[in-house]
Amino acid sequence: MQASPSQASSRNSPFMTPSSPGAAQRSAPDLCEPCAGIQQHWRKAPGHAELVQGTHHREDRGNGQASFTRYRCDRCGAAWEYENNKANQHAGWALLAH
């Protein structure tokens, strides 16, 4: 039995649909445009002007210290953390919650 064209195209579509497993985890449609543009997990990537600084702490790592600063976006409410760690190029921005 042949699949209808609409069934075949949806099954082979490279785009995620809302019913796809993990679709809600992979996209964050509620982020404002500036937050959506933040490059995550890359040291020295810029944030944006509406991020308000929160708490700050340091952790000793085997190869030096890393500092962590939390931010909240005034526009969309997203919670971010910026890790500054000279030994890890893939530190940087991480979206904590939205």
Tab-separated table of N, CA and C in Angstrom:
chain	number	residue	atom	x	y	z
A	1	MET	N	0.841	-1.181	0.000
A	1	MET	CA	0.000	0.000	0.000
A	1	MET	C	0.883	1.241	0.000
A	2	GLN	N	0.600	2.177	-0.882
A	2	GLN	CA	1.379	3.403	-1.026
A	2	GLN	C	0.922	4.440	-0.006
A	3	ALA	N	1.848	5.216	0.499
A	3	ALA	CA	1.515	6.323	1.393
A	3	ALA	C	1.032	7.490	0.567
A	4	SER	N	0.108	8.241	1.088
A	4	SER	CA	-0.359	9.422	0.375
A	4	SER	C	0.779	10.431	0.298
A	5	PRO	N	0.756	11.339	-0.691
A	5	PRO	CA	1.844	12.324	-0.809
A	5	PRO	C	2.047	13.138	0.460
A	6	SER	N	0.970	13.487	1.159
A	6	SER	CA	1.143	14.289	2.375
A	6	SER	C	1.795	13.477	3.479
A	7	GLN	N	1.471	12.172	3.575
A	7	GLN	CA	2.103	11.323	4.579
A	7	GLN	C	3.574	11.127	4.261
A	8	ALA	N	3.889	10.909	2.991
A	8	ALA	CA	5.279	10.676	2.597
A	8	ALA	C	6.123	11.912	2.841
A	9	SER	N	5.581	13.097	2.515
A	9	SER	CA	6.388	14.304	2.691
A	9	SER	C	6.605	14.622	4.159
A	10	SER	N	5.603	14.369	5.023
A	10	SER	CA	5.796	14.666	6.435
A	10	SER	C	6.757	13.682	7.079
A	11	ARG	N	6.767	12.449	6.601
A	11	ARG	CA	7.663	11.448	7.166
A	11	ARG	C	9.109	11.736	6.774
A	12	ASN	N	9.329	12.290	5.592
A	12	ASN	CA	10.681	12.544	5.097
A	12	ASN	C	11.112	13.991	5.275
A	13	SER	N	10.299	14.784	5.908
A	13	SER	CA	10.606	16.198	6.066
A	13	SER	C	11.783	16.399	7.014
A	14	PRO	N	12.743	17.267	6.638
A	14	PRO	CA	13.871	17.542	7.527
A	14	PRO	C	13.510	18.501	8.655
A	15	PHE	N	12.299	19.070	8.627
A	15	PHE	CA	11.907	20.048	9.628
A	15	PHE	C	11.181	19.364	10.773
A	16	MET	N	11.396	19.872	11.970
A	16	MET	CA	10.721	19.304	13.134
A	16	MET	C	9.320	19.881	13.220
A	17	THR	N	8.387	19.056	13.603
A	17	THR	CA	7.030	19.511	13.834
A	17	THR	C	6.799	19.552	15.332
A	18	PRO	N	5.768	20.266	15.796
A	18	PRO	CA	5.532	20.331	17.241
A	18	PRO	C	5.331	18.969	17.893
A	19	SER	N	4.877	17.973	17.121
A	19	SER	CA	4.658	16.655	17.708
A	19	SER	C	5.909	15.785	17.668
A	20	SER	N	6.987	16.274	17.086
A	20	SER	CA	8.225	15.503	17.031
A	20	SER	C	8.798	15.332	18.422
A	21	PRO	N	9.383	14.159	18.714
A	21	PRO	CA	10.007	13.981	20.032
A	21	PRO	C	11.122	14.992	20.234
A	22	GLY	N	11.113	15.670	21.340
A	22	GLY	CA	12.172	16.615	21.668
A	22	GLY	C	12.032	17.977	21.024
A	23	ALA	N	10.952	18.210	20.292
A	23	ALA	CA	10.805	19.498	19.613
A	23	ALA	C	10.798	20.655	20.603
A	24	ALA	N	10.145	20.486	21.732
A	24	ALA	CA	10.078	21.566	22.724
A	24	ALA	C	11.436	21.836	23.346
A	25	GLN	N	12.290	20.822	23.455
A	25	GLN	CA	13.601	21.005	24.061
A	25	GLN	C	14.573	21.666	23.097
A	26	ARG	N	14.394	21.462	21.802
A	26	ARG	CA	15.371	21.947	20.833
A	26	ARG	C	15.122	23.366	20.375
A	27	SER	N	13.906	23.844	20.489
A	27	SER	CA	13.627	25.210	20.064
A	27	SER	C	13.079	25.994	21.245
A	28	ALA	N	13.319	27.267	21.199
A	28	ALA	CA	12.815	28.127	22.266
A	28	ALA	C	12.077	29.285	21.615
A	29	PRO	N	10.836	29.058	21.160
A	29	PRO	CA	10.125	30.087	20.411
A	29	PRO	C	9.779	31.317	21.235
A	30	ASP	N	9.832	31.221	22.560
A	30	ASP	CA	9.465	32.347	23.394
A	30	ASP	C	10.617	33.301	23.667
A	31	LEU	N	11.816	32.998	23.196
A	31	LEU	CA	12.945	33.905	23.398
A	31	LEU	C	12.752	35.149	22.548
A	32	CYS	N	13.141	36.292	23.082
A	32	CYS	CA	13.116	37.512	22.282
A	32	CYS	C	14.208	37.409	21.215
A	33	GLU	N	14.145	38.279	20.241
A	33	GLU	CA	15.105	38.227	19.137
A	33	GLU	C	16.556	38.377	19.606
A	34	PRO	N	16.865	39.321	20.513
A	34	PRO	CA	18.255	39.424	20.976
A	34	PRO	C	18.740	38.159	21.690
A	35	CYS	N	17.881	37.531	22.513
A	35	CYS	CA	18.286	36.295	23.201
A	35	CYS	C	18.479	35.154	22.206
A	36	ALA	N	17.601	35.076	21.222
A	36	ALA	CA	17.718	34.020	20.220
A	36	ALA	C	19.023	34.153	19.433
A	37	GLY	N	19.582	35.358	19.367
A	37	GLY	CA	20.816	35.580	18.628
A	37	GLY	C	22.091	35.344	19.418
A	38	ILE	N	21.987	35.033	20.703
A	38	ILE	CA	23.184	34.803	21.516
A	38	ILE	C	23.821	33.476	21.126
A	39	GLN	N	25.107	33.521	20.834
A	39	GLN	CA	25.844	32.299	20.504
A	39	GLN	C	26.208	31.603	21.809
A	40	GLN	N	25.666	30.411	22.005
A	40	GLN	CA	25.892	29.684	23.247
A	40	GLN	C	27.174	28.871	23.187
A	41	HIS	N	27.750	28.657	24.349
A	41	HIS	CA	28.913	27.784	24.542
A	41	HIS	C	30.116	28.202	23.692
A	42	TRP	N	30.354	29.500	23.629
A	42	TRP	CA	31.531	30.014	22.934
A	42	TRP	C	32.046	31.211	23.717
A	43	ARG	N	33.245	31.076	24.241
A	43	ARG	CA	33.830	32.107	25.081
A	43	ARG	C	33.947	33.433	24.338
A	44	LYS	N	33.675	34.508	25.000
A	44	LYS	CA	33.740	35.886	24.505
A	44	LYS	C	32.612	36.254	23.542
A	45	ALA	N	31.606	35.397	23.382
A	45	ALA	CA	30.448	35.766	22.558
A	45	ALA	C	29.669	36.854	23.306
A	46	PRO	N	29.177	37.860	22.601
A	46	PRO	CA	28.470	38.942	23.292
A	46	PRO	C	27.068	38.539	23.725
A	47	GLY	N	26.578	39.189	24.759
A	47	GLY	CA	25.192	39.030	25.191
A	47	GLY	C	24.356	40.076	24.468
A	48	HIS	N	23.468	40.759	25.193
A	48	HIS	CA	22.752	41.898	24.619
A	48	HIS	C	22.403	42.894	25.723
A	49	ALA	N	21.976	44.075	25.320
A	49	ALA	CA	21.820	45.206	26.241
A	49	ALA	C	20.743	45.014	27.304
A	50	GLU	N	19.774	44.128	27.088
A	50	GLU	CA	18.680	43.980	28.047
A	50	GLU	C	18.910	42.855	29.051
A	51	LEU	N	20.118	42.318	29.112
A	51	LEU	CA	20.454	41.319	30.122
A	51	LEU	C	20.873	42.036	31.397
A	52	VAL	N	20.222	41.703	32.493
A	52	VAL	CA	20.499	42.324	33.789
A	52	VAL	C	21.326	41.352	34.611
A	53	GLN	N	22.471	41.831	35.095
A	53	GLN	CA	23.388	40.976	35.852
A	53	GLN	C	22.795	40.592	37.193
A	54	GLY	N	23.011	39.324	37.554
A	54	GLY	CA	22.558	38.811	38.845
A	54	GLY	C	23.744	38.381	39.683
A	55	THR	N	23.706	37.163	40.183
A	55	THR	CA	24.753	36.666	41.082
A	55	THR	C	26.026	36.314	40.326
A	56	HIS	N	27.114	36.260	41.089
A	56	HIS	CA	28.428	35.954	40.528
A	56	HIS	C	29.160	35.049	41.512
A	57	HIS	N	29.826	34.013	40.992
A	57	HIS	CA	30.663	33.179	41.859
A	57	HIS	C	31.821	32.602	41.056
A	58	ARG	N	32.843	32.171	41.770
A	58	ARG	CA	34.034	31.570	41.157
A	58	ARG	C	34.174	30.136	41.632
A	59	GLU	N	34.741	29.314	40.755
A	59	GLU	CA	35.033	27.924	41.099
A	59	GLU	C	36.469	27.628	40.718
A	60	ASP	N	37.158	26.907	41.591
A	60	ASP	CA	38.507	26.460	41.256
A	60	ASP	C	38.402	25.226	40.381
A	61	ARG	N	39.112	25.256	39.281
A	61	ARG	CA	39.180	24.112	38.379
A	61	ARG	C	40.615	23.610	38.407
A	62	GLY	N	40.856	22.434	37.931
A	62	GLY	CA	42.205	21.885	37.929
A	62	GLY	C	43.191	22.734	37.153
A	63	ASN	N	42.708	23.445	36.152
A	63	ASN	CA	43.581	24.260	35.307
A	63	ASN	C	43.397	25.758	35.554
A	64	GLY	N	42.848	26.129	36.688
A	64	GLY	CA	42.668	27.541	37.013
A	64	GLY	C	41.267	27.808	37.520
A	65	GLN	N	40.906	29.085	37.577
A	65	GLN	CA	39.589	29.469	38.074
A	65	GLN	C	38.637	29.748	36.928
A	66	ALA	N	37.376	29.482	37.177
A	66	ALA	CA	36.312	29.853	36.252
A	66	ALA	C	35.335	30.730	37.027
A	67	SER	N	34.837	31.769	36.387
A	67	SER	CA	33.843	32.616	37.044
A	67	SER	C	32.507	32.452	36.325
A	68	PHE	N	31.441	32.500	37.102
A	68	PHE	CA	30.092	32.308	36.593
A	68	PHE	C	29.246	33.504	36.995
A	69	THR	N	28.553	34.088	36.031
A	69	THR	CA	27.676	35.221	36.289
A	69	THR	C	26.309	34.907	35.704
A	70	ARG	N	25.276	35.103	36.497
A	70	ARG	CA	23.904	34.860	36.048
A	70	ARG	C	23.287	36.169	35.577
A	71	TYR	N	22.433	36.049	34.573
A	71	TYR	CA	21.736	37.191	33.986
A	71	TYR	C	20.279	36.819	33.758
A	72	ARG	N	19.423	37.842	33.709
A	72	ARG	CA	18.022	37.647	33.335
A	72	ARG	C	17.679	38.705	32.300
A	73	CYS	N	16.978	38.273	31.255
A	73	CYS	CA	16.586	39.197	30.197
A	73	CYS	C	15.363	39.995	30.629
A	74	ASP	N	15.454	41.318	30.543
A	74	ASP	CA	14.329	42.187	30.887
A	74	ASP	C	13.189	42.069	29.883
A	75	ARG	N	13.495	41.683	28.662
A	75	ARG	CA	12.464	41.624	27.626
A	75	ARG	C	11.640	40.338	27.699
A	76	CYS	N	12.302	39.169	27.757
A	76	CYS	CA	11.562	37.898	27.690
A	76	CYS	C	11.664	37.056	28.956
A	77	GLY	N	12.508	37.456	29.910
A	77	GLY	CA	12.605	36.734	31.170
A	77	GLY	C	13.525	35.530	31.160
A	78	ALA	N	14.242	35.299	30.084
A	78	ALA	CA	15.143	34.144	30.006
A	78	ALA	C	16.263	34.270	31.034
A	79	ALA	N	16.621	33.138	31.646
A	79	ALA	CA	17.718	33.102	32.618
A	79	ALA	C	18.952	32.549	31.923
A	80	TRP	N	20.044	33.275	32.008
A	80	TRP	CA	21.303	32.911	31.362
A	80	TRP	C	22.407	32.818	32.399
A	81	GLU	N	23.439	32.057	32.065
A	81	GLU	CA	24.655	32.027	32.869
A	81	GLU	C	25.826	32.157	31.912
A	82	TYR	N	26.763	33.032	32.266
A	82	TYR	CA	27.978	33.191	31.467
A	82	TYR	C	29.150	32.624	32.248
A	83	GLU	N	29.824	31.646	31.661
A	83	GLU	CA	31.022	31.058	32.267
A	83	GLU	C	32.244	31.645	31.586
A	84	ASN	N	33.120	32.254	32.375
A	84	ASN	CA	34.375	32.771	31.852
A	84	ASN	C	35.485	31.860	32.353
A	85	ASN	N	36.034	31.081	31.435
A	85	ASN	CA	37.061	30.103	31.767
A	85	ASN	C	38.077	30.112	30.635
A	86	LYS	N	39.247	30.669	30.888
A	86	LYS	CA	40.263	30.810	29.846
A	86	LYS	C	40.740	29.481	29.291
A	87	ALA	N	40.587	28.414	30.066
A	87	ALA	CA	41.053	27.097	29.624
A	87	ALA	C	40.006	26.350	28.799
A	88	ASN	N	38.803	26.897	28.663
A	88	ASN	CA	37.732	26.199	27.956
A	88	ASN	C	37.109	27.134	26.930
A	89	GLN	N	37.435	26.954	25.669
A	89	GLN	CA	36.891	27.797	24.601
A	89	GLN	C	35.374	27.625	24.476
A	90	HIS	N	34.839	26.494	24.921
A	90	HIS	CA	33.406	26.229	24.801
A	90	HIS	C	32.634	26.588	26.066
A	91	ALA	N	33.215	27.436	26.898
A	91	ALA	CA	32.470	28.003	28.026
A	91	ALA	C	31.565	29.064	27.418
A	92	GLY	N	31.206	30.075	28.124
A	92	GLY	CA	30.402	31.151	27.557
A	92	GLY	C	28.966	31.091	28.012
A	93	TRP	N	28.035	31.476	27.135
A	93	TRP	CA	26.626	31.599	27.472
A	93	TRP	C	25.927	30.255	27.492
A	94	ALA	N	25.081	30.065	28.498
A	94	ALA	CA	24.222	28.881	28.587
A	94	ALA	C	22.834	29.337	29.032
A	95	LEU	N	21.813	28.905	28.306
A	95	LEU	CA	20.436	29.215	28.664
A	95	LEU	C	20.019	28.283	29.789
A	96	LEU	N	19.649	28.843	30.935
A	96	LEU	CA	19.282	28.035	32.098
A	96	LEU	C	17.797	27.714	32.122
A	97	ALA	N	16.968	28.695	31.926
A	97	ALA	CA	15.521	28.493	31.986
A	97	ALA	C	14.833	29.609	31.231
A	98	HIS	N	13.650	29.288	30.802
A	98	HIS	CA	12.832	30.309	30.165
A	98	HIS	C	11.397	30.047	30.443
